[in-house]
Amino acid sequence: MSPDELLLILPAQETPDAIAALEQALAAEHALIADVSDARAVFEVIGDHASDVIAKLSPADLDALPKDGLRRSRAAQTAAAFWRVDGGFRLIGFRSTADYLDLVLQSAACPGSGLAPR
C-alpha cells in the first residue's frame, strides 16, 4: 500500500495463522499487524469495458499500471485502491463508503452515464 505498509489479502480462515506467523517473524522489528478485514469493501469490475469504468472514476493512468501492480487513488470522491485481475480489476475501499462506491461503479458501468472516460 505504501513503502512501509503491506495489505495482505487471503482467505478468512487463514488470517489467524498468518497474523501469528507475522508476529513471530517481526517480533524484533518495529511493526504493527492488524486485521482490517471488517474495515474494507471489495468490488470486482469485470468485462470488456472494465478499464473504462475505472477510468471514469479515477485520475490514475491505467496504461502505466503494471500487470501485477496496485494503485492507490480515488474512485470518484473516495479513497480506493485497485489492481488487475483476470478480465478486469479488483477495487478496495473503506466499508463506510461501500454504498457510495457501489452506486458510482454501477453508474460508471452504464452506457451513456454521462461520465466520460479520461
XYZ file of C-alpha atoms in Angstrom:
118
model
C 0.000 0.000 0.000
C 2.991 2.282 0.642
C 6.757 1.765 1.024
C 6.364 0.641 4.636
C 2.844 -0.816 4.542
C 1.514 -4.088 3.155
C -2.059 -5.182 2.596
C -2.298 -8.957 2.594
C -5.408 -10.496 1.092
C -6.073 -14.091 1.998
C -8.951 -16.405 2.847
C -10.574 -15.502 6.191
C -9.817 -18.895 7.728
C -6.082 -18.328 7.163
C -5.991 -14.914 8.870
C -5.292 -16.005 12.480
C -2.381 -18.238 11.439
C -0.968 -15.535 9.174
C -1.138 -12.952 11.972
C 0.599 -15.327 14.383
C 3.336 -16.100 11.850
C 3.899 -12.410 11.104
C 4.013 -11.503 14.802
C 6.642 -14.172 15.370
C 8.686 -13.216 12.308
C 8.600 -9.498 13.146
C 8.985 -9.762 16.927
C 12.340 -7.947 16.884
C 11.121 -5.226 14.487
C 9.046 -2.088 14.952
C 5.845 -3.324 13.320
C 2.074 -3.242 13.660
C -0.002 -6.151 12.399
C -3.732 -5.541 12.209
C -6.651 -7.417 10.722
C -8.570 -4.734 8.809
C -10.945 -7.149 7.066
C -14.079 -5.596 8.542
C -12.962 -2.102 7.563
C -12.784 -2.770 3.820
C -15.199 -3.404 0.957
C -14.077 -5.187 -2.200
C -15.596 -4.874 -5.666
C -14.919 -6.759 -8.898
C -15.088 -4.733 -12.114
C -15.046 -7.387 -14.820
C -15.800 -7.267 -18.522
C -14.798 -5.770 -21.829
C -15.205 -2.212 -20.542
C -13.727 -2.641 -17.051
C -10.926 -0.180 -17.877
C -13.473 2.405 -18.994
C -15.402 2.071 -15.730
C -12.271 2.599 -13.624
C -11.100 5.441 -15.888
C -14.396 7.279 -15.419
C -13.854 7.365 -11.670
C -10.105 7.669 -11.181
C -7.434 10.048 -12.485
C -4.892 7.182 -12.422
C -3.120 6.290 -15.656
C -4.279 2.694 -16.172
C -1.818 2.176 -19.025
C 1.036 2.809 -16.564
C -0.308 0.276 -14.039
C 1.954 -2.789 -14.145
C 0.212 -6.107 -14.661
C 0.990 -7.091 -11.055
C 0.787 -3.560 -9.616
C -1.573 -1.952 -7.163
C -2.602 1.685 -7.493
C -3.852 3.802 -4.624
C -6.036 6.567 -5.939
C -9.646 7.521 -5.657
C -12.902 6.316 -7.108
C -14.993 9.428 -7.635
C -14.670 11.199 -4.272
C -13.424 8.422 -2.001
C -10.100 6.724 -1.363
C -9.655 3.428 -3.168
C -7.034 1.052 -4.460
C -7.270 -1.235 -7.451
C -5.299 -3.848 -9.301
C -5.750 -6.024 -12.362
C -7.409 -9.440 -12.156
C -8.425 -11.802 -14.946
C -10.974 -9.957 -17.043
C -10.791 -6.606 -15.252
C -9.989 -5.044 -11.907
C -10.495 -5.558 -8.196
C -11.209 -2.380 -6.262
C -10.979 -1.983 -2.485
C -12.274 0.897 -0.418
C -13.426 1.690 3.072
C -16.524 -0.172 4.263
C -18.012 3.154 5.353
C -18.111 4.211 1.684
C -19.268 0.852 0.261
C -22.775 2.047 -0.681
C -21.326 5.097 -2.418
C -18.709 3.017 -4.262
C -21.378 0.558 -5.371
C -23.502 3.416 -6.714
C -20.707 5.168 -8.610
C -19.376 1.899 -10.041
C -22.842 0.933 -11.276
C -23.379 4.411 -12.720
C -19.994 4.406 -14.465
C -20.777 0.977 -15.953
C -23.970 2.207 -17.605
C -23.606 3.214 -21.255
C -24.420 6.876 -21.660
C -23.911 7.514 -17.951
C -22.619 10.961 -18.726
C -19.291 10.114 -17.166
C -16.684 10.443 -19.866
C -13.590 8.231 -19.770
C -10.397 10.192 -19.068
